[in-house]
mmCIF file of C-alpha atoms and ligand atoms in Angstrom:
data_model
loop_
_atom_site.group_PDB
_atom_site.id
_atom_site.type_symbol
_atom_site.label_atom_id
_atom_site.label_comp_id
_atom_site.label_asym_id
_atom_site.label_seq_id
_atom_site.Cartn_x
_atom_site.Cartn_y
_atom_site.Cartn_z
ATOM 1 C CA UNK R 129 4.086 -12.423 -42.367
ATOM 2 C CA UNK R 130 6.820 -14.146 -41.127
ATOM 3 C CA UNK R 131 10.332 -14.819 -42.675
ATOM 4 C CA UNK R 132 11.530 -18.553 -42.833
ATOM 5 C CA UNK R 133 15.558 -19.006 -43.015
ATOM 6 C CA UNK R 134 16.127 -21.099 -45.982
ATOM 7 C CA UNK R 135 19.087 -22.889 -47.337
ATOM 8 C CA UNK R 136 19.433 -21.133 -50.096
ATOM 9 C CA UNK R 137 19.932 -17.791 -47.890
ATOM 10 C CA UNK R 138 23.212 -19.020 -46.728
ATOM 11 C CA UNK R 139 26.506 -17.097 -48.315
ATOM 12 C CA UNK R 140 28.363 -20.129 -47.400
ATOM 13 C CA UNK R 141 29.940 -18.705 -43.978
ATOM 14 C CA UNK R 142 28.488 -20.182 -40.907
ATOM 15 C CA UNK R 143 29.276 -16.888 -39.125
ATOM 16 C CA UNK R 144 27.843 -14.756 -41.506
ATOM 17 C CA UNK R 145 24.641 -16.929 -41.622
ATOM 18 C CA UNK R 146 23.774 -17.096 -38.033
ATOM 19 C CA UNK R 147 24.061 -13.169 -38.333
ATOM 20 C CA UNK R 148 21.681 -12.758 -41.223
ATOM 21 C CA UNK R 149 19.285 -15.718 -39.397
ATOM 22 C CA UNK R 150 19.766 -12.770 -36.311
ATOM 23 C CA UNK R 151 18.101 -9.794 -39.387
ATOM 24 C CA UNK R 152 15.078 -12.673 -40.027
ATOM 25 C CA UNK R 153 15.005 -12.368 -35.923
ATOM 26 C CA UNK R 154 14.415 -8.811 -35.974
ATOM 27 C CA UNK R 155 11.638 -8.708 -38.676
ATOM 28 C CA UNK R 156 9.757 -11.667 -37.282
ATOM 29 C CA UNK R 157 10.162 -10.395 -33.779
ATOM 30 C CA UNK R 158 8.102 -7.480 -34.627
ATOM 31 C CA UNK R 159 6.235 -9.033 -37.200
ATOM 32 C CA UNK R 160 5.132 -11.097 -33.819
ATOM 33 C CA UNK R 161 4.186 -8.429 -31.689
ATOM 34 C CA UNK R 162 2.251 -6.304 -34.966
ATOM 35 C CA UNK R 163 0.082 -9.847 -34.834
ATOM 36 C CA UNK R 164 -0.672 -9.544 -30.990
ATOM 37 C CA UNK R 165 -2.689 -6.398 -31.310
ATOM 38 C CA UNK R 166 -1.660 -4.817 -28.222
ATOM 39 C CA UNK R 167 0.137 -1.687 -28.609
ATOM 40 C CA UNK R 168 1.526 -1.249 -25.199
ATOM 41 C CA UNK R 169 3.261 -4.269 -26.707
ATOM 42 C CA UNK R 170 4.316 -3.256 -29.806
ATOM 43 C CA UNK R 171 5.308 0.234 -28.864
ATOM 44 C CA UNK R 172 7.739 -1.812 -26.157
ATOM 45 C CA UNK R 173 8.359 -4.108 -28.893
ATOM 46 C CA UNK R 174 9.655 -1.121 -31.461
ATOM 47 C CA UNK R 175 11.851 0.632 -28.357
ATOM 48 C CA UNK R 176 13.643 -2.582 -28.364
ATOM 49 C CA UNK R 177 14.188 -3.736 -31.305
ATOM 50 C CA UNK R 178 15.710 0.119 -32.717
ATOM 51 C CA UNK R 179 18.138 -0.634 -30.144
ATOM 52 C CA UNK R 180 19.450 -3.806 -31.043
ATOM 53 C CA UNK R 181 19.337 -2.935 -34.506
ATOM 54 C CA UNK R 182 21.477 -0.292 -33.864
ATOM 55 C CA UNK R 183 23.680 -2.044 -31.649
ATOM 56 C CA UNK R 184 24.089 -5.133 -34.340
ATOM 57 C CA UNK R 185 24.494 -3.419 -37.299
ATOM 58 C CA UNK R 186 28.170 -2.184 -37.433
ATOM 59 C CA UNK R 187 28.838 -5.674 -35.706
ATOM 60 C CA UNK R 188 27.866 -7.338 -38.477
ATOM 61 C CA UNK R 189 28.836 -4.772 -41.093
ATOM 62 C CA UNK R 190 32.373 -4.569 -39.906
ATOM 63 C CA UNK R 191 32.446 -8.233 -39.760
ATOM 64 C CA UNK R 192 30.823 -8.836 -43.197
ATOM 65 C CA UNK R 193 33.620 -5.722 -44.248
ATOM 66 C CA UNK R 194 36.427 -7.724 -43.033
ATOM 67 C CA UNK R 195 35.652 -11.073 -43.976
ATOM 68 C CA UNK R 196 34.918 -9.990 -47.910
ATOM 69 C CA UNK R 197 38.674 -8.072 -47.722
ATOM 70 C CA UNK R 198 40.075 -11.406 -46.599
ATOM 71 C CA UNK R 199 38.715 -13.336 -49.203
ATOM 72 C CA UNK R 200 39.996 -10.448 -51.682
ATOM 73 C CA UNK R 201 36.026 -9.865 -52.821
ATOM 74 C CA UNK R 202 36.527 -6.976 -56.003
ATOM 75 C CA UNK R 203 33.534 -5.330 -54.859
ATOM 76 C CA UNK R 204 33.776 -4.539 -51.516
ATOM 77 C CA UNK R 205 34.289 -0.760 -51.533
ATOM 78 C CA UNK R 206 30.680 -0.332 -53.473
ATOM 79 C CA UNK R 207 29.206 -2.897 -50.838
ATOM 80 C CA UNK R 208 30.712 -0.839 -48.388
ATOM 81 C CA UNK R 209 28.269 1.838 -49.156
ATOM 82 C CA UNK R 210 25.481 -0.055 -49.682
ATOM 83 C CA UNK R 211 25.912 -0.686 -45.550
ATOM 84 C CA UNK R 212 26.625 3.138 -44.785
ATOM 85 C CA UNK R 213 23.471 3.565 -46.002
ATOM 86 C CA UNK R 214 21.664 1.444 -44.062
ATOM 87 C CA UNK R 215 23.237 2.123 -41.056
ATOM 88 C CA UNK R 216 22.389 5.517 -41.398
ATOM 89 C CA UNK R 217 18.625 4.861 -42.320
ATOM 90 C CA UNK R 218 18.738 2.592 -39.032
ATOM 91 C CA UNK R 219 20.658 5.055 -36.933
ATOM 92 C CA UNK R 220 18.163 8.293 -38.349
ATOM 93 C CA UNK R 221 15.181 5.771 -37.573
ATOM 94 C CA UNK R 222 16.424 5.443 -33.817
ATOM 95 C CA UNK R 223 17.594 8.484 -33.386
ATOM 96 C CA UNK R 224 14.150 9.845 -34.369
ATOM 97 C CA UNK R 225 12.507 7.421 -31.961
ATOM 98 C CA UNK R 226 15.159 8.747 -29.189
ATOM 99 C CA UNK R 227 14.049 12.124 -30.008
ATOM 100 C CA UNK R 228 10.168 11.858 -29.629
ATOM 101 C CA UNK R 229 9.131 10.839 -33.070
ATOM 102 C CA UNK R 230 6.846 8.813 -34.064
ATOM 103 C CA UNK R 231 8.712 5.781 -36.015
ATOM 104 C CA UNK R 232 6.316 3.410 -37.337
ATOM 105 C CA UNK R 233 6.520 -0.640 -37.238
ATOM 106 C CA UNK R 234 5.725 -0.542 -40.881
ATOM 107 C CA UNK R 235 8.039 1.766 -41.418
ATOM 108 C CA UNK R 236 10.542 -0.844 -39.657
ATOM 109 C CA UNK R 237 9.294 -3.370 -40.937
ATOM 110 C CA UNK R 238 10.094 -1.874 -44.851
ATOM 111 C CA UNK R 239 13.057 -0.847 -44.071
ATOM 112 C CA UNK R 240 14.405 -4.908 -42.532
ATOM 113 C CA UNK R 241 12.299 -6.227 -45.087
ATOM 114 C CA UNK R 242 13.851 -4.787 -48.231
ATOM 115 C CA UNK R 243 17.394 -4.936 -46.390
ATOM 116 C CA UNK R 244 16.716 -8.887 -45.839
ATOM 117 C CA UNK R 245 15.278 -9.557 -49.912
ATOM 118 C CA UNK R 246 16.896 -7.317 -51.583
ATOM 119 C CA UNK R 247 20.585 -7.166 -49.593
ATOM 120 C CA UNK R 248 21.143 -10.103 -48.681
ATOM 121 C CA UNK R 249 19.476 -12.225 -50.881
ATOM 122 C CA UNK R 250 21.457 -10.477 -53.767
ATOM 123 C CA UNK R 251 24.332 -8.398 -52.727
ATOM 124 C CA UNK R 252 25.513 -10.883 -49.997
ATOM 125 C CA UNK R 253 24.718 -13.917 -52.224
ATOM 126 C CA UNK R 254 27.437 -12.220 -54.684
ATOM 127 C CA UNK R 255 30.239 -12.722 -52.194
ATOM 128 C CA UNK R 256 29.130 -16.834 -52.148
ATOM 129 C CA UNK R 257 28.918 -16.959 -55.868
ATOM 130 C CA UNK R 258 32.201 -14.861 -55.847
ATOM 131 C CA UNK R 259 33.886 -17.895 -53.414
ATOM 132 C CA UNK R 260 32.191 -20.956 -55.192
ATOM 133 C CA UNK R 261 33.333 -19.339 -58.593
ATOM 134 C CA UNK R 262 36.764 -19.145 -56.751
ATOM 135 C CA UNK R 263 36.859 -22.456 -55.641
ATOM 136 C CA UNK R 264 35.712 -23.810 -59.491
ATOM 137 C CA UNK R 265 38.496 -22.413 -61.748
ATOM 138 C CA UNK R 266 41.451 -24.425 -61.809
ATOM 139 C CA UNK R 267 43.778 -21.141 -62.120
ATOM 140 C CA UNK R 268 43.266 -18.274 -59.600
ATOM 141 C CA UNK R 269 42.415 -14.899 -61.692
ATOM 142 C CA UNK R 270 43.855 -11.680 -61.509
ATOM 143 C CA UNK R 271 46.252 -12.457 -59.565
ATOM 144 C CA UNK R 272 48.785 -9.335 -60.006
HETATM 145 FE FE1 FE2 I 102 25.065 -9.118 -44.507
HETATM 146 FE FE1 FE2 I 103 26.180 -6.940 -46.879
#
């Protein structure tokens, strides 16, 4: 089933949304062509979409990286491995596909899906509530 972009997704960086609206795409692109029932289609679909995944993934890592150092986010080196490890799962599941595997679209689709609900939705939503917490105290912390 498709994935509706809602408000509430937003980390509070217009950049950084219109790249997570870009993850929603993905899933709903291929939740699309799983719907169409035609597997010339899908297979196509799959080829594709590994790429671009692939391709958009340190993008938007490195971006997310750099914009939660400038902000001085504490956590950043543990979110930082949170995204090596889904890079890797996205680079082993196109690498397999380069290679002749089989790579499944549910197997895709499980792998966007708990990257979108449970990543974003809670790791990325950190770095807003880390910023709106920010913005609310009247004396910056830890500031050494
Ligand atoms: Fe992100
Ligand atoms: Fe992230």
């Amino acid at each position: 089933m498709k994935i509706d972009w809602h408000d509430d997704y937003s980390i509070g960086d217009e950049h950084l949304d219109e790249q997570h609206r870009r993850w929603l795409g993905f899933y709903n692109e291929l939740d699309e062509a799983l719907q169409k029932q035609d597997q010339k289609d899908l297979a196509a679909t799959r080829t594709l979409l590994l790429q671009k995944m692939s391709d958009y993934v340190a993008y938007h890592f490195h971006y997310e990286e750099e914009y939660m150092r400038g902000i001085g986010y504490p956590e950043v080196d543990k979110h930082w491995r949170i995204h090596k490890n889904f890079r890797n799962q996205i680079y082993r599941l196109y690498r397999d596909h380069k290679e002749g595997d089989i790579v499944l679209t549910s197997e895709i689709m499980s792998v966007l899906k708990s990257w979108i609900i449970s990543h974003i939705l809670e790791q990325d939503k950190k770095i807003e509530e880390f910023v709106s917490g920010r913005k609310h105290s009247p004396q910056p912390k830890n500031e050494t």
